[in-house]
Amino acid sequence: HGNIFHGRNLDWNLPEAVLNLAIDVNFTKSTGDGSTRTSFLGSTLVGFVGVLHGMRTGRFSVSLDARGKGGRPIPNILEALLRHGQTPSQHIRSTLNSGDHSFERAVTDLATGPLINEAYFIVGGVGGEEGAVIARNRAFAQDIWRLNASVFYRVETNYDHWNPVPVSDDRRTPAMEGMEAIGREGVGVEGMLRVLQKWPVYNHHTDYTGVFAAWNGTYQSW
């Protein structure tokens, strides 16, 4: 029932030339008196329309994980053309940009709306049990896996939590062992980094590590 910290590793194995285009952005809005205020924070690539992860301070944080290896090109294109589906990263940006959403409203928005491919949306709030992993199909949420009073963390590593992970890509077990090792009292920026930087949670495909906390505005990346 404490404050929520949200950690992520982005494992896209990006070429160095592309990785050099990664940026953290303050998205701002006009206040009407000629000044601006930060609407939300987001991480993306120069020239990329979507947001890979982001945060509205005091509200929620959200990150994207691939599901089903991102789908296949032809069905994805047809979904965009025929059903006006968004990419998962565009859906994250739209949700972050849609006013001062609460955690629950963000979960509802991310769980609905047409997508061009499957994805996981990981959402953190500000406290209590405000944490959820949304397993999305193109049309709807197949599952919403929430924090509850009996657990202090959730781990998502590109596979449905109700199925075993492949032996060849078991990052789930080391991540869970890492969380158990730091314990509830160890959850924070330093504790999360210890877990995120542990092999094979951190591996040769990892491009980006981030820790976010919507309750106090922490938004750190490495």
Short mmCIF file of C-alpha atoms in Angstrom, two decimals:
data_model
loop_
_atom_site.label_atom_id
_atom_site.label_comp_id
_atom_site.label_asym_id
_atom_site.label_seq_id
_atom_site.Cartn_x
_atom_site.Cartn_y
_atom_site.Cartn_z
CA HIS A 1 0.00 0.00 0.00
CA GLY A 2 2.99 2.33 -0.51
CA ASN A 3 4.08 4.47 -3.43
CA ILE A 4 4.34 2.97 -6.92
CA PHE A 5 7.62 2.67 -8.83
CA HIS A 6 7.56 1.57 -12.47
CA GLY A 7 10.67 0.10 -14.09
CA ARG A 8 11.29 -1.02 -17.66
CA ASN A 9 13.97 -2.33 -20.00
CA LEU A 10 13.48 -1.72 -23.72
CA ASP A 11 14.92 -4.75 -25.54
CA TRP A 12 14.68 -3.84 -29.23
CA ASN A 13 18.34 -4.37 -30.10
CA LEU A 14 18.38 -1.07 -31.96
CA PRO A 15 21.34 -0.18 -34.19
CA GLU A 16 23.56 2.43 -32.57
CA ALA A 17 22.63 5.00 -35.23
CA VAL A 18 18.95 4.63 -34.30
CA LEU A 19 19.62 4.45 -30.57
CA ASN A 20 21.35 7.82 -30.82
CA LEU A 21 17.97 9.25 -31.84
CA ALA A 22 16.31 8.24 -28.53
CA ILE A 23 15.03 11.26 -26.61
CA ASP A 24 13.04 12.08 -23.48
CA VAL A 25 10.51 14.81 -24.25
CA ASN A 26 8.49 17.31 -22.23
CA PHE A 27 5.15 17.57 -24.04
CA THR A 28 3.67 20.98 -23.27
CA LYS A 29 0.34 22.75 -23.67
CA SER A 30 -0.57 26.42 -23.72
CA THR A 31 -2.22 27.69 -20.54
CA GLY A 32 -4.11 30.39 -22.42
CA ASP A 33 -2.13 33.30 -20.98
CA GLY A 34 0.80 32.95 -23.37
CA SER A 35 2.75 30.56 -21.16
CA THR A 36 3.01 26.78 -21.33
CA ARG A 37 2.97 23.92 -18.84
CA THR A 38 4.24 20.36 -19.06
CA SER A 39 1.36 18.07 -20.00
CA PHE A 40 3.30 14.80 -19.81
CA LEU A 41 6.76 13.29 -20.18
CA GLY A 42 7.48 10.73 -22.87
CA SER A 43 10.33 8.80 -24.45
CA THR A 44 10.52 8.26 -28.19
CA LEU A 45 12.83 8.43 -31.21
CA VAL A 46 13.42 11.53 -33.31
CA GLY A 47 10.87 11.38 -36.16
CA PHE A 48 8.77 8.73 -34.41
CA VAL A 49 5.12 9.71 -33.84
CA GLY A 50 4.37 7.38 -30.93
CA VAL A 51 5.62 7.22 -27.34
CA LEU A 52 7.35 4.10 -26.00
CA HIS A 53 6.75 5.02 -22.38
CA GLY A 54 5.63 8.12 -20.57
CA MET A 55 4.18 9.66 -17.43
CA ARG A 56 1.68 12.23 -16.25
CA THR A 57 3.06 13.44 -12.93
CA GLY A 58 0.59 12.87 -10.11
CA ARG A 59 -1.51 10.53 -12.29
CA PHE A 60 0.05 7.50 -13.95
CA SER A 61 2.98 6.07 -15.92
CA VAL A 62 2.78 3.66 -18.84
CA SER A 63 5.20 1.57 -20.90
CA LEU A 64 4.92 -0.64 -23.97
CA ASP A 65 6.02 -4.27 -24.29
CA ALA A 66 5.79 -6.31 -27.48
CA ARG A 67 3.28 -9.18 -27.57
CA GLY A 68 3.24 -11.83 -30.26
CA LYS A 69 6.41 -10.33 -31.79
CA GLY A 70 4.47 -7.34 -33.04
CA GLY A 71 2.20 -9.21 -35.42
CA ARG A 72 2.62 -9.56 -39.20
CA PRO A 73 2.96 -6.63 -41.63
CA ILE A 74 -0.01 -7.32 -43.93
CA PRO A 75 -2.64 -7.85 -41.16
CA ASN A 76 -1.22 -4.81 -39.34
CA ILE A 77 -1.58 -2.61 -42.43
CA LEU A 78 -5.13 -3.87 -43.06
CA GLU A 79 -6.06 -3.16 -39.45
CA ALA A 80 -4.85 0.42 -39.86
CA LEU A 81 -6.66 0.93 -43.18
CA LEU A 82 -9.95 -0.85 -42.50
CA ARG A 83 -10.46 -0.34 -38.77
CA HIS A 84 -8.43 2.84 -38.28
CA GLY A 85 -6.25 1.06 -35.75
CA GLN A 86 -3.44 2.90 -34.02
CA THR A 87 0.01 1.57 -33.33
CA PRO A 88 0.42 0.73 -29.62
CA SER A 89 2.87 3.62 -29.23
CA GLN A 90 0.35 6.04 -30.77
CA HIS A 91 -2.29 4.72 -28.37
CA ILE A 92 0.02 5.45 -25.43
CA ARG A 93 0.58 9.00 -26.67
CA SER A 94 -3.16 9.56 -27.15
CA THR A 95 -3.88 8.33 -23.62
CA LEU A 96 -1.15 10.49 -22.08
CA ASN A 97 -2.46 13.48 -24.03
CA SER A 98 -6.12 13.00 -23.07
CA GLY A 99 -6.47 15.39 -20.16
CA ASP A 100 -5.72 14.72 -16.51
CA HIS A 101 -6.60 11.03 -16.54
CA SER A 102 -6.69 9.05 -13.34
CA PHE A 103 -4.95 5.67 -13.19
CA GLU A 104 -8.25 3.85 -13.68
CA ARG A 105 -9.24 6.01 -16.65
CA ALA A 106 -5.86 5.36 -18.24
CA VAL A 107 -6.30 1.59 -17.78
CA THR A 108 -9.77 1.80 -19.37
CA ASP A 109 -8.50 3.80 -22.35
CA LEU A 110 -5.50 1.56 -22.95
CA ALA A 111 -7.68 -1.57 -22.68
CA THR A 112 -9.98 -0.34 -25.45
CA GLY A 113 -9.68 1.09 -28.95
CA PRO A 114 -8.46 -0.62 -32.13
CA LEU A 115 -4.75 -1.45 -32.44
CA ILE A 116 -2.88 -2.61 -35.51
CA ASN A 117 -1.07 -5.29 -33.50
CA GLU A 118 -1.07 -6.98 -30.10
CA ALA A 119 0.82 -5.40 -27.21
CA TYR A 120 1.25 -5.22 -23.47
CA PHE A 121 0.61 -1.92 -21.70
CA ILE A 122 2.13 -1.72 -18.22
CA VAL A 123 0.50 1.00 -16.12
CA GLY A 124 1.50 2.38 -12.74
CA GLY A 125 -0.44 4.82 -10.60
CA VAL A 126 0.62 6.77 -7.54
CA GLY A 127 -0.04 4.41 -4.64
CA GLY A 128 -2.02 1.59 -3.14
CA GLU A 129 -2.76 -1.17 -5.63
CA GLU A 130 -2.53 1.05 -8.72
CA GLY A 131 -0.58 -1.23 -11.02
CA ALA A 132 -1.74 -3.29 -14.00
CA VAL A 133 -0.45 -5.25 -16.98
CA ILE A 134 -2.89 -5.08 -19.90
CA ALA A 135 -2.57 -7.88 -22.48
CA ARG A 136 -4.09 -6.40 -25.64
CA ASN A 137 -5.45 -8.06 -28.72
CA ARG A 138 -6.14 -5.85 -31.70
CA ALA A 139 -9.73 -5.19 -30.65
CA PHE A 140 -9.83 -5.56 -26.87
CA ALA A 141 -7.96 -6.45 -23.68
CA GLN A 142 -7.59 -10.19 -23.31
CA ASP A 143 -6.47 -9.79 -19.70
CA ILE A 144 -5.84 -7.09 -17.09
CA TRP A 145 -3.43 -8.35 -14.43
CA ARG A 146 -3.50 -6.05 -11.40
CA LEU A 147 -1.57 -5.53 -8.23
CA ASN A 148 -3.44 -6.65 -5.13
CA ALA A 149 -2.96 -6.78 -1.38
CA SER A 150 -1.07 -10.09 -1.53
CA VAL A 151 1.70 -8.99 -3.94
CA PHE A 152 3.91 -5.90 -4.18
CA TYR A 153 5.02 -6.24 -7.82
CA ARG A 154 4.17 -7.57 -11.25
CA VAL A 155 6.73 -8.71 -13.85
CA GLU A 156 6.04 -8.70 -17.59
CA THR A 157 8.63 -9.96 -20.09
CA ASN A 158 6.81 -10.23 -23.46
CA TYR A 159 4.87 -13.40 -22.61
CA ASP A 160 1.37 -13.93 -21.22
CA HIS A 161 1.68 -14.28 -17.46
CA TRP A 162 -0.64 -17.30 -17.37
CA ASN A 163 1.71 -19.30 -19.62
CA PRO A 164 5.27 -20.48 -18.91
CA VAL A 165 8.07 -18.56 -20.60
CA PRO A 166 10.42 -20.28 -23.08
CA VAL A 167 13.48 -21.76 -21.43
CA SER A 168 15.60 -19.94 -24.03
CA ASP A 169 14.21 -16.53 -22.96
CA ASP A 170 13.46 -16.77 -19.26
CA ARG A 171 13.88 -13.23 -17.96
CA ARG A 172 10.77 -13.61 -15.81
CA THR A 173 12.30 -15.89 -13.18
CA PRO A 174 15.44 -13.77 -12.57
CA ALA A 175 13.31 -10.62 -12.40
CA MET A 176 10.97 -12.17 -9.84
CA GLU A 177 13.92 -13.46 -7.84
CA GLY A 178 15.38 -9.96 -7.92
CA MET A 179 12.16 -8.39 -6.66
CA GLU A 180 11.87 -10.93 -3.87
CA ALA A 181 15.49 -10.22 -2.93
CA ILE A 182 14.98 -6.46 -2.52
CA GLY A 183 11.58 -6.96 -0.87
CA ARG A 184 8.75 -4.49 -0.49
CA GLU A 185 10.88 -2.11 1.58
CA GLY A 186 13.62 -2.08 -1.06
CA VAL A 187 11.41 -0.83 -3.87
CA GLY A 188 12.71 2.52 -5.11
CA VAL A 189 14.98 3.85 -7.84
CA GLU A 190 18.09 2.06 -6.56
CA GLY A 191 16.27 -1.19 -5.81
CA MET A 192 14.56 -1.24 -9.19
CA LEU A 193 17.87 -0.61 -10.94
CA ARG A 194 19.44 -3.60 -9.18
CA VAL A 195 16.72 -5.80 -10.64
CA LEU A 196 16.68 -4.19 -14.10
CA GLN A 197 20.45 -4.37 -14.49
CA LYS A 198 20.70 -8.03 -13.47
CA TRP A 199 21.51 -10.55 -16.21
CA PRO A 200 19.50 -11.69 -18.15
CA VAL A 201 16.86 -9.08 -17.25
CA TYR A 202 19.44 -6.73 -18.74
CA ASN A 203 20.94 -8.44 -21.79
CA HIS A 204 22.62 -7.81 -25.13
CA HIS A 205 19.27 -6.73 -26.65
CA THR A 206 18.64 -4.05 -24.00
CA ASP A 207 18.69 -0.50 -25.36
CA TYR A 208 17.14 1.55 -22.59
CA THR A 209 16.41 1.31 -18.87
CA GLY A 210 13.95 3.58 -17.12
CA VAL A 211 12.45 4.04 -13.66
CA PHE A 212 9.38 6.23 -13.19
CA ALA A 213 7.27 7.29 -10.20
CA ALA A 214 4.17 9.33 -10.98
CA TRP A 215 3.61 10.16 -7.31
CA ASN A 216 6.76 12.29 -7.02
CA GLY A 217 7.68 13.05 -10.64
CA THR A 218 10.70 10.75 -10.92
CA TYR A 219 11.51 10.06 -14.59
CA GLN A 220 15.01 8.66 -14.99
CA SER A 221 16.57 6.85 -17.93
CA TRP A 222 19.88 5.16 -18.73
#
